[in-house]
Amino acid sequence: MVDTALGTSSSQSGFNPATGDINIGVALPVSPVSFKLLSDSEVIRTIPVSALADYPTVDFYGNQITAPASPGAAQEVIVAVSATGVTLNKKSLDILIGDSEILLPTVLPANTENKVVTWNSNTPSVATVDTVGRVTAVGTGTAIITVTTVSGGFQDSCEVNASRLLNMVWVAGGYFNMGSSAADADTSEQPVHQVTLSGFYMGVYQITQEQYNVIMGSNPANFASAGSLSPVEQVSWYDALVFCNRLSIKEGLTPAYNISGNTNPDYWGTVPATDSPGWNAVVLVSDSNGYRLPTEAQWEYAAKGGSGSPGNFVFAGSNDHNTVAWYSGNSENKTRAVGGKSPNNLGIYDMSGNVWEWCWDRYGVYTSNAATDPDGASTGIFRVVRGGSWGSDRQNLRSSSRNVEIPSYRHSDLGFRVVRP
């Protein structure tokens, strides 16, 4: 605000740096006065004046300003209030890999002329930041995002903690006896045969309604009222493929599944509600590091606790199904929040009960031949499901028990968990 134009050498004026006002009748001090001559590189507030000849002035960097050569000529000056600090709207930020959020800086005081700031990340492999303060998580870990004012070099920072959507546990490679020769074993679980597996990461929990909604933008669960931390259900094998690739893309991993020459589910079309030969012809990308459904062998190996099946438990982590499983005898006919029962020795929950889990494999008859990293039959319509559910009896909760469904099938007792290399 300008009360009047600056006059000649006989005038008296004063400048208030806190408000940016020029007032008549106050002696103009030598320092600190925030006058600056017009410059194309500055944020400008202009004031027409007739003369500055008798006013010794300095800018807010302490530099002497030369008065105009012709005191009577019209001039423009900048009345600039220098920055005294900067604050960010967040001091810490928890963010998922692939997500972005804009940090908002406030340069102080509010009437500061030069509000230009610069941004920096001390760990760009974890989180990057652009020129408008948009933070993007690109890897797991912690990064410090710093904002700096151009005027005065004042700083503030935000600690960014970047994580993956899913909690995964490493399952070391090894061997185990796949199937069961117990008296209550089904014939589909025989003959027992030795399988050797490479190591892999497996989801500690079944995919929850919340996680599914984050990636897919919807929650199809019949038991939505059971809460966002309950496993998602009413998902087909086809739905699980889409989820896996979308999550991989979000986290910058190479997607595992290729349908019709493309790994981006946006180009796959609508998820089929009935059996689809095109989707059944999905190819597993050999060099992918992305998320995928476990093979049947991976699933049983993890359920039995890894190499050598330590404990030789009937169920996933115990011989007492009540301690590790939500099933028909205790579930009250609905899903329950994941992790509510005891885990197995690998720290994996709900591999017995809660919801059945899709596997990658086509169903095939066992043979007695030893196998290394098997991935199921090469032909067939049915895909394997494992683990039993909230509606299952004891028999279907056993780690060796097998079941099958067509890949388009959706039901309130059927969900999934994922693995990656």
Coordinates of C-alpha atoms in Angstrom, one line a residue:
M1 CA 0.0 0.0 0.0
V2 CA 1.3 3.5 -0.9
D3 CA -0.1 6.5 0.8
T4 CA 1.4 8.9 -1.7
A5 CA 4.2 9.0 -4.3
L6 CA 7.7 9.8 -3.0
G7 CA 8.5 13.4 -3.6
T8 CA 11.7 15.5 -4.1
S9 CA 14.5 16.0 -1.6
S10 CA 12.3 18.2 0.6
S11 CA 9.8 15.3 1.3
Q12 CA 10.0 13.1 4.3
S13 CA 9.0 9.4 4.0
G14 CA 9.4 6.1 5.9
F15 CA 9.2 2.4 5.0
N16 CA 7.7 -0.3 7.2
P17 CA 9.3 -3.7 6.2
A18 CA 6.7 -5.6 8.2
T19 CA 3.8 -4.2 6.1
G20 CA 5.4 -3.0 3.0
D21 CA 3.8 0.5 3.5
I22 CA 5.4 3.8 2.7
N23 CA 4.2 6.5 5.0
I24 CA 4.6 10.3 4.7
G25 CA 6.0 12.3 7.6
V26 CA 8.5 9.6 8.9
A27 CA 12.2 10.0 8.4
L28 CA 13.6 7.5 6.0
P29 CA 16.4 5.5 7.7
V30 CA 19.6 4.4 6.1
S31 CA 19.2 0.7 7.1
P32 CA 17.3 -1.5 7.0
V33 CA 15.3 -0.2 4.1
S34 CA 13.9 -2.6 1.6
F35 CA 13.9 -0.6 -1.6
K36 CA 15.1 -2.3 -4.8
L37 CA 15.3 -0.9 -8.4
L38 CA 13.1 -2.6 -10.9
S39 CA 14.5 -5.9 -12.1
D40 CA 13.1 -8.5 -14.5
S41 CA 14.2 -11.3 -12.2
E42 CA 12.3 -10.2 -9.2
V43 CA 8.7 -10.7 -8.0
I44 CA 7.7 -7.1 -8.3
R45 CA 5.5 -4.6 -6.5
T46 CA 5.9 -1.2 -8.3
I47 CA 5.5 2.3 -7.0
P48 CA 5.9 5.4 -9.3
V49 CA 8.1 8.0 -7.8
S50 CA 9.4 11.4 -9.0
A51 CA 12.9 11.3 -7.3
L52 CA 15.1 9.3 -5.0
A53 CA 18.2 11.6 -5.1
D54 CA 18.3 12.5 -1.4
Y55 CA 17.3 9.2 0.0
P56 CA 20.3 7.0 0.9
T57 CA 18.8 3.5 0.7
V58 CA 19.9 -0.2 0.7
D59 CA 18.2 -3.3 -0.4
F60 CA 17.4 -6.2 1.9
Y61 CA 20.7 -7.9 1.0
G62 CA 22.5 -4.8 2.3
N63 CA 23.5 -3.5 -1.1
Q64 CA 23.7 0.2 -1.8
I65 CA 21.1 1.5 -4.3
T66 CA 22.2 4.3 -6.6
A67 CA 19.7 7.1 -7.0
P68 CA 18.4 7.9 -10.4
A69 CA 20.5 10.2 -12.6
S70 CA 17.6 12.6 -13.1
P71 CA 15.8 13.2 -9.8
G72 CA 12.8 14.6 -11.6
A73 CA 12.3 11.6 -13.9
A74 CA 9.6 9.0 -13.1
Q75 CA 11.1 5.8 -11.6
E76 CA 9.9 2.5 -10.4
V77 CA 11.1 0.8 -7.3
I78 CA 10.3 -2.5 -5.6
V79 CA 9.2 -2.3 -2.0
A80 CA 10.2 -5.9 -0.8
V81 CA 9.7 -7.6 2.5
S82 CA 12.4 -10.2 3.0
A83 CA 11.7 -13.7 4.2
T84 CA 12.2 -14.6 7.8
G85 CA 11.5 -18.3 7.7
V86 CA 9.6 -21.2 6.0
T87 CA 7.4 -24.0 7.4
L88 CA 6.0 -27.1 5.8
N89 CA 2.5 -28.4 6.3
K90 CA 3.9 -31.8 7.3
K91 CA 6.9 -32.8 9.4
S92 CA 6.6 -36.5 8.5
L93 CA 4.9 -38.4 5.7
D94 CA 4.1 -42.1 5.4
I95 CA 3.6 -43.0 1.8
L96 CA 3.3 -46.1 -0.4
I97 CA 5.7 -46.8 -3.2
G98 CA 4.2 -45.4 -6.4
D99 CA 2.1 -42.8 -4.6
S100 CA 2.7 -39.0 -4.6
E101 CA 1.8 -36.2 -2.3
I102 CA 2.4 -32.4 -2.5
L103 CA 4.1 -30.7 0.4
L104 CA 2.9 -27.1 1.0
P105 CA 5.5 -24.5 2.2
T106 CA 4.5 -21.3 3.9
V107 CA 7.2 -18.6 3.5
L108 CA 7.2 -16.1 6.4
P109 CA 6.0 -13.4 6.9
A110 CA 2.8 -13.6 4.9
N111 CA 3.6 -10.5 2.9
T112 CA 7.1 -11.6 1.8
E113 CA 7.6 -10.5 -1.8
N114 CA 9.9 -13.3 -2.8
K115 CA 8.2 -16.6 -2.0
V116 CA 10.3 -18.7 -4.4
V117 CA 11.6 -21.9 -2.9
T118 CA 13.8 -24.8 -4.0
W119 CA 13.4 -28.5 -3.1
N120 CA 15.8 -31.3 -2.4
S121 CA 15.7 -35.0 -1.4
N122 CA 18.7 -36.5 0.4
T123 CA 17.8 -40.0 -0.8
P124 CA 16.2 -39.8 -4.2
S125 CA 16.3 -43.6 -4.4
V126 CA 13.6 -43.6 -1.8
A127 CA 11.6 -40.4 -2.6
T128 CA 11.9 -37.8 -5.2
V129 CA 10.6 -34.2 -5.1
D130 CA 9.8 -31.9 -8.0
T131 CA 9.8 -28.1 -8.3
V132 CA 6.3 -27.8 -6.9
G133 CA 7.0 -30.0 -3.8
R134 CA 5.4 -33.2 -5.2
V135 CA 7.0 -36.1 -3.3
T136 CA 6.9 -39.5 -5.0
A137 CA 7.9 -42.7 -3.2
V138 CA 10.1 -44.9 -5.4
G139 CA 11.7 -47.3 -3.0
T140 CA 11.5 -48.5 0.6
G141 CA 13.2 -46.5 3.4
T142 CA 13.4 -43.0 4.7
A143 CA 14.2 -39.8 2.9
I144 CA 14.5 -36.2 4.1
I145 CA 12.8 -33.6 1.9
T146 CA 14.1 -30.1 2.4
V147 CA 12.6 -26.8 1.2
T148 CA 14.8 -23.7 1.0
T149 CA 13.8 -20.1 0.5
V150 CA 15.6 -18.2 -2.3
S151 CA 15.3 -15.1 -0.1
G152 CA 17.5 -15.6 3.0
G153 CA 18.1 -19.4 2.6
F154 CA 15.7 -20.4 5.3
Q155 CA 14.9 -24.2 5.5
D156 CA 12.4 -26.7 6.8
S157 CA 12.2 -30.4 6.2
C158 CA 9.9 -33.4 6.2
E159 CA 10.8 -37.0 6.9
V160 CA 9.3 -39.4 4.3
N161 CA 8.8 -43.0 5.2
A162 CA 8.2 -45.1 2.1
S163 CA 6.9 -48.6 2.2
R164 CA 5.3 -51.3 0.1
L165 CA 1.5 -51.9 0.3
L166 CA 2.1 -55.5 1.4
N167 CA 4.0 -57.1 4.3
M168 CA 6.1 -59.9 2.8
V169 CA 8.3 -62.5 4.4
W170 CA 11.2 -64.3 2.8
V171 CA 10.7 -68.1 2.5
A172 CA 14.1 -69.6 2.0
G173 CA 14.5 -72.3 -0.6
G174 CA 14.7 -76.0 0.3
Y175 CA 12.7 -79.2 0.0
F176 CA 9.7 -80.9 1.4
N177 CA 7.4 -83.8 0.9
M178 CA 4.3 -82.6 -1.0
G179 CA 1.0 -84.3 -0.3
S180 CA -0.1 -86.6 2.5
S181 CA -0.2 -90.3 3.3
A182 CA -2.3 -89.8 6.5
A183 CA -5.4 -92.0 6.9
D184 CA -7.7 -89.0 6.3
A185 CA -5.8 -87.8 3.2
D186 CA -7.7 -87.5 0.0
T187 CA -6.5 -89.5 -3.0
S188 CA -5.8 -86.2 -4.8
E189 CA -3.0 -85.6 -2.2
Q190 CA -1.1 -88.8 -3.3
P191 CA 1.4 -90.1 -4.0
V192 CA 3.6 -88.1 -1.7
H193 CA 6.6 -86.8 -3.7
Q194 CA 9.6 -84.7 -2.9
V195 CA 9.7 -81.1 -4.2
T196 CA 12.6 -78.7 -4.2
L197 CA 11.9 -75.0 -4.4
S198 CA 13.8 -71.8 -4.9
G199 CA 13.3 -69.1 -2.3
F200 CA 10.6 -66.5 -2.6
Y201 CA 8.7 -63.7 -0.8
M202 CA 5.2 -64.5 0.4
G203 CA 2.5 -62.2 1.8
V204 CA 2.3 -62.4 5.5
Y205 CA -1.5 -61.9 5.2
Q206 CA -4.2 -62.7 2.7
I207 CA -5.0 -59.6 0.6
T208 CA -7.3 -57.4 2.6
Q209 CA -10.3 -55.4 1.4
E210 CA -8.4 -52.2 2.0
Q211 CA -5.4 -53.3 0.0
Y212 CA -7.6 -54.5 -2.9
N213 CA -9.5 -51.2 -2.9
V214 CA -6.2 -49.2 -3.1
I215 CA -5.1 -51.1 -6.2
M216 CA -8.4 -51.9 -7.9
G217 CA -10.5 -48.9 -6.9
S218 CA -13.3 -51.1 -5.6
N219 CA -14.2 -53.5 -2.9
P220 CA -16.2 -56.5 -4.1
A221 CA -16.3 -58.3 -0.7
N222 CA -19.6 -59.8 0.4
F223 CA -18.4 -59.2 4.0
A224 CA -17.6 -55.5 3.7
S225 CA -19.1 -55.1 7.1
A226 CA -16.4 -57.3 8.6
G227 CA -14.0 -54.4 8.1
S228 CA -11.3 -53.3 5.8
L229 CA -8.7 -55.5 7.4
S230 CA -10.7 -58.7 6.6
P231 CA -9.6 -60.6 3.5
V232 CA -11.1 -59.6 0.2
E233 CA -13.4 -62.2 -1.3
Q234 CA -15.7 -62.5 -4.3
V235 CA -12.6 -62.3 -6.5
S236 CA -11.9 -64.6 -9.4
W237 CA -8.5 -66.0 -10.5
Y238 CA -8.7 -63.4 -13.4
D239 CA -9.3 -60.6 -10.8
A240 CA -6.1 -61.7 -9.0
L241 CA -4.0 -61.5 -12.2
V242 CA -5.1 -57.9 -12.7
F243 CA -4.4 -57.0 -9.0
C244 CA -0.9 -58.5 -9.2
N245 CA 0.1 -56.6 -12.4
R246 CA -1.4 -53.3 -11.2
L247 CA 0.5 -53.6 -7.9
S248 CA 3.7 -54.4 -9.7
I249 CA 3.3 -51.4 -12.0
K250 CA 2.6 -49.1 -9.1
E251 CA 5.8 -50.2 -7.3
G252 CA 8.0 -50.1 -10.4
L253 CA 8.4 -53.8 -10.7
T254 CA 8.2 -55.9 -13.9
P255 CA 4.7 -57.3 -14.1
A256 CA 4.5 -61.1 -14.0
Y257 CA 1.6 -61.7 -16.4
N258 CA 1.2 -61.2 -20.1
I259 CA -2.1 -61.5 -21.9
S260 CA -2.3 -61.0 -25.6
G261 CA 1.2 -59.6 -25.7
N262 CA 0.7 -56.9 -23.0
T263 CA 1.5 -56.8 -19.3
N264 CA -0.7 -53.7 -18.7
P265 CA -4.1 -54.8 -17.5
D266 CA -5.6 -51.6 -18.9
Y267 CA -5.3 -53.2 -22.3
W268 CA -6.7 -56.6 -21.3
G269 CA -10.3 -55.5 -21.4
T270 CA -13.1 -56.2 -19.0
V271 CA -12.4 -59.0 -16.5
P272 CA -14.3 -62.0 -17.8
A273 CA -17.3 -63.2 -15.9
T274 CA -17.1 -66.6 -17.6
D275 CA -14.4 -68.9 -18.8
S276 CA -12.1 -67.0 -21.2
P277 CA -9.7 -68.9 -23.5
G278 CA -7.8 -65.6 -24.1
W279 CA -7.2 -65.0 -20.4
N280 CA -6.5 -68.7 -19.8
A281 CA -3.6 -68.4 -22.2
V282 CA -1.9 -65.9 -19.9
V283 CA 1.9 -66.2 -20.0
L284 CA 4.1 -65.9 -16.9
V285 CA 7.0 -63.4 -17.8
S286 CA 10.1 -65.4 -17.1
D287 CA 12.3 -62.5 -16.0
S288 CA 9.7 -60.7 -14.0
N289 CA 10.3 -59.5 -10.4
G290 CA 6.6 -58.6 -9.9
Y291 CA 3.8 -60.0 -7.8
R292 CA 2.1 -63.2 -8.7
L293 CA -0.1 -65.9 -7.3
P294 CA 1.9 -68.7 -5.5
T295 CA 2.3 -72.0 -7.3
E296 CA 0.5 -74.8 -5.5
A297 CA 3.9 -76.2 -4.4
Q298 CA 5.0 -72.8 -3.0
W299 CA 1.7 -72.5 -1.1
E300 CA 2.0 -75.9 0.5
Y301 CA 5.7 -75.5 1.2
A302 CA 5.0 -72.2 3.1
A303 CA 2.0 -73.6 4.9
K304 CA 4.1 -76.5 6.2
G305 CA 6.7 -74.1 7.4
G306 CA 9.4 -74.2 4.8
S307 CA 12.3 -76.6 4.2
G308 CA 11.8 -80.0 5.8
S309 CA 8.3 -79.1 7.1
P310 CA 9.5 -78.4 10.7
G311 CA 7.0 -79.8 13.2
N312 CA 5.1 -81.8 10.5
F313 CA 1.9 -80.1 11.6
V314 CA -1.4 -81.1 10.1
F315 CA -2.5 -77.4 9.8
A316 CA -0.5 -74.3 9.0
G317 CA 1.5 -74.0 12.2
S318 CA -0.3 -76.3 14.6
N319 CA -2.0 -79.7 15.0
D320 CA -4.9 -77.8 16.7
H321 CA -6.9 -76.0 14.0
N322 CA -8.6 -73.8 16.6
T323 CA -5.4 -72.0 17.3
V324 CA -4.6 -71.1 13.7
A325 CA -7.8 -71.1 11.7
W326 CA -11.2 -69.3 11.3
Y327 CA -13.5 -72.1 10.1
S328 CA -17.1 -73.2 10.5
G329 CA -16.7 -74.0 14.1
N330 CA -15.6 -70.5 15.3
S331 CA -16.1 -67.9 12.4
E332 CA -19.8 -67.1 13.0
N333 CA -20.2 -67.6 9.3
K334 CA -18.1 -64.7 8.1
T335 CA -14.6 -63.6 7.4
R336 CA -12.4 -62.2 10.2
A337 CA -9.6 -59.6 10.2
V338 CA -6.4 -61.1 9.0
G339 CA -3.8 -62.0 11.6
G340 CA -6.3 -62.8 14.3
K341 CA -5.1 -66.4 14.8
S342 CA -1.6 -67.7 15.5
P343 CA 0.9 -67.7 12.6
N344 CA 3.0 -70.6 11.5
N345 CA 6.7 -70.8 12.2
L346 CA 7.4 -68.6 9.2
G347 CA 5.3 -65.8 10.6
I348 CA 2.5 -66.3 8.0
Y349 CA -1.1 -66.0 9.1
D350 CA -4.4 -67.6 8.0
M351 CA -3.0 -70.3 5.7
S352 CA -5.6 -72.5 7.3
G353 CA -9.1 -71.0 7.1
N354 CA -10.6 -67.5 6.7
V355 CA -10.8 -67.7 2.9
W356 CA -9.7 -70.2 0.3
E357 CA -6.6 -68.9 -1.7
W358 CA -6.1 -69.0 -5.4
C359 CA -2.9 -70.6 -6.7
W360 CA -1.4 -70.2 -10.1
D361 CA -1.5 -73.8 -11.2
R362 CA -3.9 -75.7 -13.3
Y363 CA -5.0 -78.7 -11.4
G364 CA -3.0 -81.9 -12.2
V365 CA -2.7 -85.4 -10.8
Y366 CA 0.3 -86.0 -8.6
T367 CA 3.1 -88.4 -9.6
S368 CA 5.8 -90.0 -7.5
N369 CA 8.5 -88.2 -9.5
A370 CA 10.6 -85.6 -7.6
A371 CA 10.2 -82.1 -9.0
T372 CA 12.0 -78.7 -8.8
D373 CA 9.9 -75.5 -8.9
P374 CA 6.9 -77.2 -10.4
D375 CA 4.1 -74.9 -11.7
G376 CA 1.2 -77.3 -12.3
A377 CA -0.3 -79.1 -15.3
S378 CA 0.1 -77.7 -18.8
T379 CA -3.5 -78.1 -19.7
G380 CA -6.9 -78.1 -18.0
I381 CA -9.7 -75.7 -17.1
F382 CA -9.6 -75.8 -13.3
R383 CA -7.2 -73.7 -11.1
V384 CA -6.1 -74.9 -7.7
V385 CA -7.4 -73.2 -4.5
R386 CA -5.9 -74.0 -1.0
G387 CA -6.4 -73.5 2.7
G388 CA -10.1 -73.8 3.5
S389 CA -12.3 -70.9 4.7
W390 CA -14.6 -69.6 7.3
G391 CA -17.2 -72.1 6.1
S392 CA -14.9 -75.1 6.0
D393 CA -14.7 -78.2 8.2
R394 CA -11.5 -79.5 9.7
Q395 CA -10.6 -81.7 6.8
N396 CA -10.3 -78.8 4.3
L397 CA -8.0 -76.8 6.6
R398 CA -5.2 -79.3 6.4
S399 CA -2.0 -78.0 4.7
S400 CA -2.1 -80.8 2.1
S401 CA -5.8 -80.5 1.2
R402 CA -6.5 -79.6 -2.4
N403 CA -9.5 -78.0 -4.1
V404 CA -10.3 -76.5 -7.5
E405 CA -12.4 -73.9 -9.2
I406 CA -12.9 -72.5 -12.7
P407 CA -10.9 -69.2 -13.0
S408 CA -13.9 -67.0 -13.4
Y409 CA -15.5 -68.2 -10.2
R410 CA -16.2 -65.7 -7.4
H411 CA -17.5 -66.5 -3.9
S412 CA -17.6 -65.1 -0.5
D413 CA -15.2 -67.7 0.8
L414 CA -12.5 -67.3 -1.9
G415 CA -9.6 -64.8 -1.9
F416 CA -5.9 -64.9 -2.4
R417 CA -2.4 -63.9 -1.2
V418 CA 0.6 -63.1 -3.4
V419 CA 4.3 -64.0 -3.8
R420 CA 7.3 -62.5 -5.7
P421 CA 10.8 -63.7 -6.4

